[in-house]
């Protein structure tokens, strides 16, 4: 229960911080910009060793936001370098996040087959 | 004939507009983002705990959790709920991995009428594609730097 | 004395008549303050079609047929169709023209298309090239979203200055005085003519935010209104209403302030179709309506009624358009904007 509460708190705070960035930046930030920023930022923080403590503290509160996707990419790359050397640098990130990407493709396709977009109200 | 405003620079016009722009509801947006984002993360933690209880290790547990969350985001998009949620939650529904799923599914569905190859197939990643590109780029760069520091 | 007045205005020698008009709109528009005024409302966004683009084209076709009917024209009477919309290569207009089989000029002026069509049409008739033509414009919320913004199911927040693209189409049947006869349906009501056309210049004060088109278009609207008043040597008081196309709440305020900065205070006479069509407090439409269909359905329904029912004697309709594409926007270009004006006046 405590874990879930911590995930709620930290995850919520990350979203709140991003919302403030969106609302307070004078230029328009699109969904694409925000997601790219989070993944890249998460990867860099992770490489510097600053993201892992947050994951230890918040669990899913740090891995569910897209910065956690970046964390998984960076950790995957570094772990693979340990195992396979230079080739690991190329394969590690994709390997570590393959499940997420593949499910997105599968469900994206399935949902497109099953449903039509609905008009906005 | 010329009007004086025609001589204005973009900077002057921007300042002129400042007083006319409606204010954003920053506090309300932030609260929505906090609660919805927090709920997605708490849900993720619950799913993660379930997988760990099922005997998966931390790494596989995280991957399986991501898969379930992607499905939830995709399904909510399919039935037309996620865009309604996003209208209020903003970053709260964009930042969790469900938002990534929403970007993929919304694009795939939207362009279904242009066919399954150049519609669904090609347009699926119009919004989420850059995430994969920059994610891949940064992971390889990080891997290379890590490799060079090791040797 | 020729027909040209000043630098941008044409005074028509034999003002053509607005013989018939027809407006058709979507459900959200139907729930708005002007819902009762439109000739027809569609039950849902698809209206029995398989794609939203087909629906938009059907809206336009329906509006054109309706306008001809209101003018008591038989099929084949319309000699020319001036039509445009927001989509790439103006496909709604193209496919509508295919269905109608009327000789066709496709026009593009973004959201100013209705004013552009009315102005061009009036000049063509006054020039003696044709006696009867139809000008029309359409837009559809979902087709515009997927082309200009993002997929409809994407969970994005709309900024408060964003406008809501109207689903709707309006068509106006214009006739030369030689062939005009008062339609039976207008018995006891006034005929309306197009007397002046002011062609807009592109004005761009550097607004780059595609989510804030009202601010981008306000200078163009103000420029056209001021030029028109100067060219015709008239004042705001000569008009019962000056109606801008679809500046929305933000652009409307900006346009008013820009005019005031040049010493012209329009007061209550300055209206905006984008402000009128939705109730922002109730309908979650933020800064108001936009799209070719917005000014088309507002001007050809409620405002035309006010002229026909003698509430107004003369109004200036200024259609405003943001002439950008998602590509130019991504390349960092600012948004060029234009305003075309036509004077609608009660005939005798």
Coordinates of C-alpha atoms in Angstrom, one line a residue:
Chain A
X1 CA 0.0 0.0 0.0
X2 CA 2.8 2.3 0.9
X3 CA 4.5 1.6 -2.4
X4 CA 1.3 2.5 -4.3
X5 CA 0.9 5.7 -2.3
X6 CA 4.5 6.7 -3.1
X7 CA 4.0 5.8 -6.8
X8 CA 0.9 8.1 -6.8
X9 CA 2.7 10.9 -5.2
X10 CA 5.9 11.0 -7.2
X11 CA 4.2 10.0 -10.5
X12 CA 1.7 12.8 -9.9
X13 CA 4.4 15.3 -9.1
X14 CA 6.3 14.5 -12.4
X15 CA 3.0 15.1 -14.4
X16 CA 2.4 18.3 -12.4
X17 CA 5.9 19.5 -13.2
X18 CA 5.5 18.8 -16.9
X19 CA 2.0 20.5 -17.0
X20 CA 3.6 23.6 -15.5
X21 CA 6.3 23.5 -18.1
X22 CA 3.7 23.3 -20.8
X23 CA 1.5 26.1 -19.4
X24 CA 4.4 28.5 -18.6
X25 CA 6.5 28.2 -21.7
X26 CA 5.7 30.9 -24.1
X27 CA 6.1 28.7 -27.2
X28 CA 3.6 25.9 -28.0
X29 CA 4.8 22.5 -26.9
X30 CA 3.0 19.7 -28.7
X31 CA 2.5 16.1 -27.4
X32 CA 5.4 15.0 -29.6
X33 CA 7.8 17.6 -28.2
X34 CA 6.8 16.7 -24.6
X35 CA 7.2 13.0 -25.1
X36 CA 10.6 13.3 -26.9
X37 CA 11.8 15.6 -24.1
X38 CA 10.8 13.2 -21.4
X39 CA 12.3 10.1 -23.0
X40 CA 15.6 11.9 -23.8
X41 CA 15.7 13.6 -20.5
X42 CA 15.0 10.4 -18.6
X43 CA 17.8 8.6 -20.6
X44 CA 20.3 11.3 -19.8
X45 CA 19.4 11.4 -16.1
X46 CA 19.6 7.6 -15.9
X47 CA 23.0 7.5 -17.6
X48 CA 24.3 10.0 -15.0
X49 CA 22.9 7.7 -12.3
X50 CA 20.4 10.1 -11.0
X51 CA 17.2 8.3 -12.1
X52 CA 17.8 5.0 -10.3
X53 CA 17.4 6.5 -6.8
X54 CA 14.0 7.9 -7.9
X55 CA 12.9 4.4 -9.1
X56 CA 14.0 2.9 -5.8
X57 CA 11.9 5.5 -4.0
X58 CA 8.8 5.7 -6.2
X59 CA 8.7 2.4 -8.1
X60 CA 6.1 2.8 -10.8
X61 CA 5.8 6.5 -10.0
X62 CA 9.2 6.8 -11.8
X63 CA 8.9 4.0 -14.4
X64 CA 5.4 4.6 -15.7
X65 CA 6.1 8.2 -16.9
X66 CA 7.9 8.3 -20.2
X67 CA 11.1 9.4 -18.5
X68 CA 11.0 5.8 -17.1
X69 CA 11.0 4.7 -20.8
X70 CA 14.2 6.7 -21.2
X71 CA 15.6 5.1 -18.1
X72 CA 14.9 1.6 -19.4
X73 CA 16.6 2.6 -22.7
X74 CA 19.8 3.9 -21.0
X75 CA 20.0 1.0 -18.5
X76 CA 19.4 -1.5 -21.2
X77 CA 22.2 0.0 -23.4
X78 CA 24.7 0.0 -20.5
X79 CA 23.8 -3.5 -19.3
X80 CA 24.3 -4.8 -22.8
X81 CA 27.7 -3.1 -23.2
X82 CA 28.7 -5.1 -20.1
X83 CA 27.6 -8.3 -21.7
X84 CA 28.4 -7.9 -25.4
X85 CA 30.7 -4.9 -25.7
X86 CA 30.3 -2.5 -28.5
X87 CA 27.4 -4.4 -30.2
X88 CA 25.5 -4.1 -26.9
X89 CA 25.5 -0.3 -27.2
X90 CA 23.5 -0.7 -30.4
X91 CA 21.1 -3.5 -29.3
X92 CA 20.6 -2.8 -25.5
X93 CA 18.2 0.1 -25.6
X94 CA 15.8 -1.4 -28.1
X95 CA 15.9 -4.8 -26.4
X96 CA 15.0 -3.4 -23.1
X97 CA 12.0 -1.5 -24.4
X98 CA 10.9 -4.0 -27.1
X99 CA 7.9 -5.2 -25.1
X100 CA 6.5 -1.7 -24.8
X101 CA 7.0 -0.8 -28.4
X102 CA 5.7 -4.1 -29.7
X103 CA 2.6 -4.0 -27.6
X104 CA 2.0 -0.4 -28.8
X105 CA 2.2 -1.6 -32.4
X106 CA 0.0 -4.7 -31.8
X107 CA -2.7 -2.8 -29.9
X108 CA -2.5 0.2 -32.2
X109 CA -3.2 -2.0 -35.1
X110 CA -5.9 -4.0 -33.4
X111 CA -7.7 -0.9 -32.2
X112 CA -7.5 0.7 -35.6
X113 CA -9.2 -2.4 -37.0
X114 CA -11.8 -2.6 -34.4
X115 CA -12.7 1.0 -33.8
X116 CA -13.4 4.2 -35.9
X117 CA -12.4 7.6 -34.6
X118 CA -15.3 9.3 -33.0
X119 CA -16.2 13.0 -33.6
X120 CA -15.3 15.5 -30.9
X121 CA -18.0 16.8 -28.7
Chain B
X1 CA -2.6 54.7 -47.4
X2 CA -0.9 53.0 -44.5
X3 CA -2.0 52.5 -41.0
X4 CA 0.3 53.0 -38.1
X5 CA -0.1 49.4 -36.9
X6 CA 1.3 48.1 -40.2
X7 CA 4.6 49.5 -39.2
X8 CA 4.6 47.6 -36.0
X9 CA 7.2 44.9 -35.4
X10 CA 6.1 41.4 -34.3
X11 CA 7.5 42.3 -30.9
X12 CA 5.3 45.4 -30.5
X13 CA 2.2 43.4 -31.7
X14 CA 3.0 40.6 -29.2
X15 CA 3.1 43.1 -26.4
X16 CA -0.1 44.7 -27.6
X17 CA -1.8 41.2 -27.6
X18 CA -0.6 40.4 -24.1
X19 CA -3.5 42.1 -22.3
X20 CA -6.0 40.4 -24.6
X21 CA -5.0 36.8 -24.2
X22 CA -7.2 34.7 -22.0
X23 CA -5.4 33.5 -18.9
X24 CA -4.7 29.8 -18.6
X25 CA -6.1 27.9 -15.7
X26 CA -2.7 26.9 -14.4
X27 CA -3.7 25.8 -10.9
X28 CA -6.6 23.7 -12.2
X29 CA -4.5 22.1 -14.9
X30 CA -1.8 21.3 -12.5
X31 CA -4.2 19.6 -10.0
X32 CA -5.8 17.6 -12.8
X33 CA -2.3 16.5 -14.1
X34 CA -1.2 15.5 -10.6
X35 CA -4.3 13.4 -9.8
X36 CA -4.7 11.6 -13.2
X37 CA -0.9 11.1 -13.6
X38 CA -0.7 9.9 -10.0
X39 CA -3.5 7.4 -10.6
X40 CA -1.9 5.9 -13.7
X41 CA 1.3 5.5 -11.7
X42 CA -0.5 4.0 -8.7
X43 CA -2.3 1.6 -11.1
X44 CA 1.1 0.7 -12.6
X45 CA 2.5 0.0 -9.2
X46 CA -0.5 -2.3 -8.4
X47 CA 0.0 -4.2 -11.6
X48 CA 3.8 -4.4 -11.0
X49 CA 3.1 -5.8 -7.5
X50 CA 0.8 -8.4 -9.0
X51 CA 3.5 -9.6 -11.4
X52 CA 6.1 -9.7 -8.7
X53 CA 3.7 -11.8 -6.6
X54 CA 3.3 -14.1 -9.7
X55 CA 7.1 -14.6 -9.5
X56 CA 8.4 -12.3 -12.2
X57 CA 11.7 -10.6 -11.6
X58 CA 11.9 -6.8 -11.4
X59 CA 13.0 -6.4 -15.0
X60 CA 10.3 -8.6 -16.5
X61 CA 7.7 -7.2 -14.1
X62 CA 8.4 -3.7 -15.3
X63 CA 8.1 -4.9 -19.0
X64 CA 4.8 -6.8 -18.3
X65 CA 3.5 -3.7 -16.5
X66 CA 4.3 -1.5 -19.4
X67 CA 2.5 -3.9 -21.7
X68 CA -0.7 -3.9 -19.6
X69 CA -0.6 -0.1 -19.3
X70 CA -0.1 0.2 -23.1
X71 CA -3.2 -2.0 -23.6
X72 CA -5.2 0.1 -21.2
X73 CA -4.2 3.3 -23.0
X74 CA -4.9 1.8 -26.4
X75 CA -8.3 0.4 -25.3
X76 CA -9.4 3.7 -23.7
X77 CA -8.4 5.4 -27.0
X78 CA -10.3 2.9 -29.0
X79 CA -13.6 3.4 -27.2
X80 CA -13.1 7.2 -27.4
X81 CA -12.5 7.9 -23.7
X82 CA -8.8 8.9 -23.7
X83 CA -9.2 12.2 -25.7
X84 CA -11.9 13.3 -23.2
X85 CA -9.6 12.5 -20.3
X86 CA -6.7 14.3 -22.0
X87 CA -8.7 17.4 -22.5
X88 CA -8.8 17.9 -18.7
X89 CA -5.7 16.0 -17.5
X90 CA -3.2 17.4 -20.0
X91 CA 0.2 16.2 -18.9
X92 CA -1.5 13.8 -16.5
X93 CA -2.6 11.6 -19.4
X94 CA 0.3 12.5 -21.7
X95 CA 3.3 11.7 -19.5
X96 CA 2.5 8.1 -18.4
X97 CA 3.2 5.4 -21.0
X98 CA -0.6 5.2 -21.6
X99 CA -0.1 8.6 -23.4
X100 CA 2.4 7.0 -25.7
X101 CA -0.2 4.3 -26.5
X102 CA -2.8 7.0 -27.1
X103 CA -0.5 8.7 -29.6
X104 CA 0.0 5.5 -31.5
X105 CA -3.6 4.3 -31.5
X106 CA -5.1 7.8 -32.2
X107 CA -2.9 8.1 -35.3
X108 CA -3.6 4.5 -36.5
X109 CA -7.3 4.9 -36.1
X110 CA -7.5 8.4 -37.7
X111 CA -5.8 7.3 -40.9
X112 CA -7.5 3.9 -41.3
X113 CA -9.7 5.4 -44.0
X114 CA -6.6 6.0 -46.1
X115 CA -5.9 2.2 -46.2
X116 CA -4.0 -0.3 -44.1
X117 CA -0.6 0.2 -45.7
X118 CA -0.2 4.0 -46.2
X119 CA -2.9 4.9 -43.7
X120 CA -2.6 2.7 -40.6
X121 CA 0.9 1.4 -41.3
X122 CA 2.6 4.6 -42.2
X123 CA 0.7 7.1 -40.1
X124 CA 0.7 5.0 -36.9
X125 CA 4.0 6.7 -35.8
X126 CA 3.4 10.3 -36.9
X127 CA 3.3 11.5 -33.3
X128 CA 4.9 8.6 -31.4
X129 CA 7.6 8.0 -34.0
X130 CA 10.0 10.8 -32.8
X131 CA 9.9 9.2 -29.3
X132 CA 11.3 5.9 -30.8
X133 CA 13.8 7.8 -32.9
X134 CA 15.2 10.0 -30.0
X135 CA 14.9 7.1 -27.5
X136 CA 17.0 4.9 -29.8
X137 CA 19.5 7.7 -30.5
X138 CA 20.0 8.6 -26.9
X139 CA 20.4 4.9 -25.8
X140 CA 23.0 4.2 -28.5
X141 CA 24.9 7.4 -27.6
X142 CA 24.8 6.5 -23.9
X143 CA 25.9 3.0 -24.7
X144 CA 28.8 4.2 -26.8
X145 CA 30.0 6.7 -24.1
X146 CA 29.7 4.0 -21.5
X147 CA 31.7 1.6 -23.7
X148 CA 34.5 4.2 -24.3
X149 CA 34.7 4.9 -20.6
X150 CA 35.0 1.2 -19.8
X151 CA 38.0 0.8 -22.2
Chain C
X1 CA -16.3 57.5 -63.0
X2 CA -15.0 53.9 -63.1
X3 CA -15.9 51.2 -60.6
X4 CA -12.7 51.4 -58.6
X5 CA -12.7 53.4 -55.4
X6 CA -9.4 54.2 -53.7
X7 CA -6.8 51.4 -53.8
X8 CA -8.7 48.3 -53.0
X9 CA -12.5 48.8 -53.4
X10 CA -14.9 48.3 -56.2
X11 CA -18.3 49.9 -56.3
X12 CA -20.6 47.8 -58.5
X13 CA -22.5 49.7 -61.1
X14 CA -25.5 47.4 -61.1
X15 CA -25.4 45.6 -57.7
X16 CA -26.3 41.9 -58.1
X17 CA -29.0 40.5 -55.9
X18 CA -28.7 37.8 -53.3
X19 CA -31.5 35.7 -54.8
X20 CA -31.3 32.8 -52.4
X21 CA -29.2 31.4 -49.5
X22 CA -29.0 28.1 -47.7
X23 CA -27.1 27.1 -44.6
X24 CA -26.5 23.7 -43.1
X25 CA -24.6 22.9 -39.9
X26 CA -23.5 20.2 -37.5
X27 CA -25.0 19.2 -34.2
X28 CA -22.7 21.4 -32.0
X29 CA -23.6 24.4 -34.1
X30 CA -27.2 23.5 -33.8
X31 CA -26.9 23.6 -30.0
X32 CA -25.4 27.0 -30.2
X33 CA -27.1 30.4 -29.9
X34 CA -27.9 30.5 -33.6
X35 CA -29.1 26.8 -33.8
X36 CA -32.6 27.8 -34.7
X37 CA -31.4 30.1 -37.6
X38 CA -29.9 27.5 -39.9
X39 CA -31.9 26.0 -42.7
X40 CA -30.8 22.4 -41.9
X41 CA -28.9 20.5 -39.2
X42 CA -27.2 17.2 -39.8
X43 CA -27.8 14.5 -37.2
X44 CA -24.2 13.4 -36.7
X45 CA -20.7 14.2 -38.0
X46 CA -20.7 11.5 -40.6
X47 CA -24.3 11.9 -41.9
X48 CA -24.4 8.5 -43.5
X49 CA -21.1 8.8 -45.3
X50 CA -18.0 6.6 -44.9
X51 CA -15.5 9.5 -44.4
X52 CA -15.7 12.9 -42.9
X53 CA -14.4 14.4 -46.2
X54 CA -17.3 12.9 -48.0
X55 CA -19.6 14.4 -45.4
X56 CA -18.2 17.9 -45.9
X57 CA -18.6 17.6 -49.7
X58 CA -22.2 16.5 -49.1
X59 CA -22.8 19.5 -46.9
X60 CA -21.6 21.8 -49.6
X61 CA -23.7 20.1 -52.4
X62 CA -26.8 20.3 -50.2
X63 CA -26.2 24.0 -49.5
X64 CA -25.8 24.8 -53.2
X65 CA -28.9 22.9 -54.2
X66 CA -30.8 24.6 -51.3
X67 CA -29.7 28.1 -52.4
X68 CA -30.8 27.5 -56.0
X69 CA -34.1 26.2 -54.7
X70 CA -34.6 29.2 -52.5
X71 CA -33.9 31.5 -55.5
X72 CA -36.6 29.7 -57.5
X73 CA -34.0 28.5 -60.0
X74 CA -34.4 25.3 -61.9
X75 CA -31.6 22.9 -62.3
X76 CA -29.1 24.2 -64.8
X77 CA -30.0 27.9 -64.1
X78 CA -26.7 28.4 -62.2
X79 CA -24.1 29.3 -64.7
X80 CA -21.1 29.2 -62.4
X81 CA -20.0 27.8 -59.1
X82 CA -17.4 29.6 -56.9
X83 CA -16.5 27.2 -54.2
X84 CA -13.8 26.6 -51.6
X85 CA -12.9 25.0 -48.4
X86 CA -10.0 24.3 -46.0
X87 CA -8.8 20.9 -47.2
X88 CA -5.7 20.2 -49.3
X89 CA -6.4 21.0 -53.0
X90 CA -9.9 22.1 -51.8
X91 CA -11.3 18.6 -52.3
X92 CA -14.7 19.3 -50.7
X93 CA -15.4 21.9 -53.4
X94 CA -14.0 19.8 -56.2
X95 CA -16.1 16.7 -55.3
X96 CA -19.2 18.9 -54.7
X97 CA -18.7 20.5 -58.2
X98 CA -18.4 17.0 -59.6
X99 CA -21.8 16.1 -58.1
X100 CA -23.4 19.4 -59.2
X101 CA -22.1 19.6 -62.7
X102 CA -22.0 23.4 -62.7
X103 CA -19.0 25.2 -64.4
X104 CA -16.7 25.6 -61.5
X105 CA -13.9 27.9 -60.2
X106 CA -12.3 26.5 -57.1
X107 CA -11.2 29.3 -54.7
X108 CA -9.1 29.3 -51.6
X109 CA -9.0 32.1 -49.0
X110 CA -9.0 29.9 -45.9
X111 CA -11.7 31.1 -43.6
X112 CA -12.3 34.2 -45.8
X113 CA -13.6 32.0 -48.7
X114 CA -17.3 32.9 -48.3
X115 CA -16.5 36.6 -48.6
X116 CA -14.0 36.0 -51.4
X117 CA -16.7 34.0 -53.3
X118 CA -19.4 36.6 -52.7
X119 CA -17.0 39.4 -53.8
X120 CA -15.7 37.6 -56.9
X121 CA -19.2 36.5 -57.9
X122 CA -20.7 39.9 -57.5
X123 CA -17.9 41.4 -59.7
X124 CA -18.4 38.7 -62.4
X125 CA -22.1 39.4 -62.6
X126 CA -21.6 43.1 -62.6
X127 CA -19.0 42.6 -65.3
X128 CA -21.7 41.0 -67.4
X129 CA -20.1 37.6 -67.7
X130 CA -22.9 35.6 -66.1
X131 CA -26.4 36.3 -64.8
X132 CA -26.7 33.6 -62.2
X133 CA -24.0 32.0 -60.0
X134 CA -23.6 30.3 -56.7
X135 CA -20.8 31.1 -54.2
X136 CA -20.3 28.6 -51.4
X137 CA -17.8 27.6 -48.7
X138 CA -17.7 24.7 -46.2
X139 CA -15.7 23.3 -43.3
X140 CA -16.0 20.3 -41.1
X141 CA -14.5 20.0 -37.6
X142 CA -13.1 16.6 -37.9
X143 CA -11.6 17.0 -41.4
X144 CA -9.9 20.2 -40.3
X145 CA -8.6 18.7 -37.0
X146 CA -6.9 15.8 -38.8
X147 CA -5.3 18.0 -41.4
X148 CA -4.3 21.0 -39.4
X149 CA -3.9 19.8 -35.8
X150 CA -3.9 16.2 -34.5
X151 CA -5.8 13.0 -34.8
X152 CA -9.3 13.3 -33.3
X153 CA -8.7 10.7 -30.6
X154 CA -5.4 12.2 -29.3
X155 CA -5.8 13.4 -25.7
X156 CA -4.5 17.0 -26.0
X157 CA -5.5 20.1 -24.2
X158 CA -6.7 23.0 -26.2
X159 CA -5.3 26.3 -25.2
X160 CA -7.9 29.0 -24.3
X161 CA -7.1 31.0 -27.4
X162 CA -7.8 28.1 -29.7
X163 CA -10.9 28.2 -31.9
X164 CA -13.3 25.4 -32.8
X165 CA -13.7 24.6 -36.5
X166 CA -17.3 24.8 -37.5
X167 CA -19.1 21.9 -39.2
X168 CA -21.2 23.5 -41.8
X169 CA -21.7 25.0 -45.3
X170 CA -23.4 28.0 -46.7
X171 CA -24.3 28.9 -50.2
X172 CA -25.5 32.1 -51.8
X173 CA -27.2 32.4 -55.2
X174 CA -26.4 35.7 -56.8
X175 CA -28.4 37.1 -59.8
X176 CA -28.0 40.1 -62.0
X177 CA -30.7 42.8 -61.7
X178 CA -31.7 41.8 -65.3
X179 CA -32.8 38.3 -64.4
X180 CA -33.7 38.8 -60.7
X181 CA -37.2 38.2 -59.6
X182 CA -38.3 38.2 -56.0
X183 CA -38.7 34.6 -54.8
X184 CA -42.1 33.6 -53.6
X185 CA -40.7 32.5 -50.3
X186 CA -39.5 36.1 -49.6
X187 CA -42.9 37.7 -50.1
X188 CA -43.1 40.8 -47.9
X189 CA -39.4 40.8 -47.1
X190 CA -36.6 42.8 -48.6
X191 CA -34.3 41.9 -51.4
X192 CA -30.6 42.2 -50.6
X193 CA -27.8 43.3 -52.9
X194 CA -24.0 43.3 -53.0
X195 CA -22.9 46.9 -53.6
X196 CA -19.2 47.0 -52.9
X197 CA -16.2 44.7 -52.7
X198 CA -13.0 45.5 -50.9
X199 CA -10.2 43.1 -51.8
X200 CA -7.9 42.4 -48.9
X201 CA -4.1 42.6 -48.7
X202 CA -2.1 40.0 -46.9
X203 CA -1.1 41.4 -43.5
X204 CA 1.3 39.6 -41.2
X205 CA 2.4 40.9 -37.8
X206 CA 4.5 37.9 -37.0
X207 CA 2.1 35.7 -35.1
X208 CA 3.5 32.1 -35.4
X209 CA 1.2 30.2 -33.1
X210 CA -1.2 28.2 -35.2
X211 CA -3.3 27.7 -32.1
X212 CA -4.0 31.5 -32.0
X213 CA -5.4 32.4 -35.4
X214 CA -7.6 35.2 -34.1
X215 CA -4.5 37.2 -33.1
X216 CA -3.0 36.5 -36.5
X217 CA -6.1 37.6 -38.5
X218 CA -7.1 40.7 -36.4
X219 CA -4.7 43.1 -38.2
X220 CA -5.9 41.9 -41.6
X221 CA -9.5 42.4 -40.6
X222 CA -8.8 45.9 -39.2
X223 CA -6.8 46.8 -42.2
X224 CA -9.6 45.9 -44.6
X225 CA -12.3 47.6 -42.6
X226 CA -10.2 50.8 -42.3
X227 CA -9.3 50.7 -46.0
X228 CA -12.9 50.1 -47.0
X229 CA -14.1 53.1 -45.0
X230 CA -11.3 55.3 -46.5
X231 CA -11.9 54.1 -50.1
X232 CA -15.7 54.6 -49.9
X233 CA -15.5 57.8 -47.8
X234 CA -17.9 56.3 -45.3
X235 CA -17.8 56.1 -41.6
X236 CA -18.7 53.3 -39.2
X237 CA -22.1 55.1 -38.7
X238 CA -23.0 54.3 -42.3
X239 CA -23.2 50.6 -41.4
X240 CA -25.7 48.9 -39.1
X241 CA -23.1 46.2 -38.5
X242 CA -19.6 45.4 -39.4
X243 CA -19.2 41.7 -39.2
X244 CA -15.8 40.0 -39.2
X245 CA -15.5 36.4 -40.3
X246 CA -14.2 34.4 -37.5
X247 CA -11.7 36.2 -35.3
X248 CA -13.1 34.6 -32.2
X249 CA -13.1 36.3 -28.8
X250 CA -9.3 37.0 -28.8
X251 CA -9.1 38.3 -32.3
X252 CA -12.3 40.3 -31.9
X253 CA -10.9 42.2 -29.0
X254 CA -7.6 42.7 -30.8
X255 CA -9.4 44.0 -34.0
X256 CA -11.4 46.4 -31.9
X257 CA -8.3 47.7 -30.2
X258 CA -6.4 48.0 -33.5
X259 CA -9.2 50.1 -35.0
X260 CA -9.4 52.2 -31.9
X261 CA -5.6 52.9 -32.2
X262 CA -6.4 54.4 -35.6
X263 CA -9.2 56.5 -34.2
X264 CA -12.1 54.4 -35.3
X265 CA -14.5 53.2 -32.5
X266 CA -17.1 50.8 -33.8
X267 CA -18.8 50.1 -30.5
X268 CA -21.7 47.7 -30.6
X269 CA -21.7 47.6 -34.4
X270 CA -18.6 45.4 -34.6
X271 CA -19.7 41.8 -34.6
X272 CA -17.9 38.5 -35.2
X273 CA -19.3 35.3 -36.7
X274 CA -16.8 33.2 -34.6
X275 CA -18.1 34.9 -31.4
X276 CA -21.8 34.6 -32.4
X277 CA -22.0 30.9 -33.4
X278 CA -21.1 29.3 -30.1
X279 CA -21.8 30.0 -26.4
X280 CA -18.2 29.8 -25.1
X281 CA -19.3 29.4 -21.5
X282 CA -21.6 26.5 -22.2
X283 CA -20.1 24.8 -25.2
X284 CA -16.4 24.4 -24.3
X285 CA -15.3 26.1 -27.6
X286 CA -12.7 28.4 -26.0
X287 CA -12.2 31.4 -28.2
X288 CA -15.1 30.7 -30.6
X289 CA -15.7 29.3 -34.0
X290 CA -13.5 29.2 -37.1
X291 CA -13.4 27.6 -40.5
X292 CA -14.9 28.6 -43.9
X293 CA -18.2 27.2 -42.8
X294 CA -18.4 29.5 -39.8
X295 CA -18.8 32.9 -41.5
X296 CA -20.8 31.2 -44.3
X297 CA -23.5 29.9 -42.1
X298 CA -23.7 32.9 -39.8
X299 CA -23.8 35.6 -42.5
X300 CA -26.2 33.7 -44.7
X301 CA -28.6 32.8 -41.8
X302 CA -29.2 35.3 -39.0
X303 CA -27.4 38.3 -40.5
X304 CA -29.1 38.0 -43.8
X305 CA -32.4 37.6 -42.0
X306 CA -31.8 41.0 -40.2
X307 CA -31.3 42.6 -43.6
X308 CA -34.4 41.0 -45.2
X309 CA -36.5 41.8 -42.2
X310 CA -35.4 45.4 -42.3
X311 CA -33.6 45.3 -38.9
X312 CA -30.5 46.4 -40.8
X313 CA -30.2 48.5 -43.9
X314 CA -26.5 47.9 -44.7
X315 CA -23.8 45.7 -43.4
X316 CA -20.1 45.2 -44.1
X317 CA -19.1 41.5 -44.1
X318 CA -15.3 41.0 -43.7
X319 CA -14.3 37.4 -44.2
X320 CA -10.9 36.7 -42.6
X321 CA -8.5 33.9 -43.4
X322 CA -5.2 32.6 -42.0
X323 CA -3.3 31.6 -45.1
X324 CA -0.9 29.0 -43.6
X325 CA -0.4 25.3 -43.8
X326 CA 0.9 22.9 -41.2
X327 CA 4.1 22.7 -43.3
X328 CA 4.7 26.4 -43.3
X329 CA 4.0 26.5 -39.6
X330 CA 6.5 23.7 -38.9
X331 CA 9.1 25.5 -41.0
X332 CA 8.8 28.5 -38.6
X333 CA 6.9 30.8 -40.9
X334 CA 4.5 33.3 -39.3
X335 CA 0.9 33.3 -40.3
X336 CA -0.1 35.6 -43.3
X337 CA -3.7 36.7 -42.9
X338 CA -6.2 38.3 -45.2
X339 CA -9.6 40.0 -45.0
X340 CA -12.0 40.4 -47.9
X341 CA -15.0 42.7 -47.5
X342 CA -18.4 42.9 -49.2
X343 CA -21.2 45.3 -48.5
X344 CA -24.6 43.8 -48.3
X345 CA -27.4 46.3 -48.6
X346 CA -31.2 46.1 -48.6
X347 CA -32.5 46.6 -52.2
X348 CA -35.5 48.8 -52.9

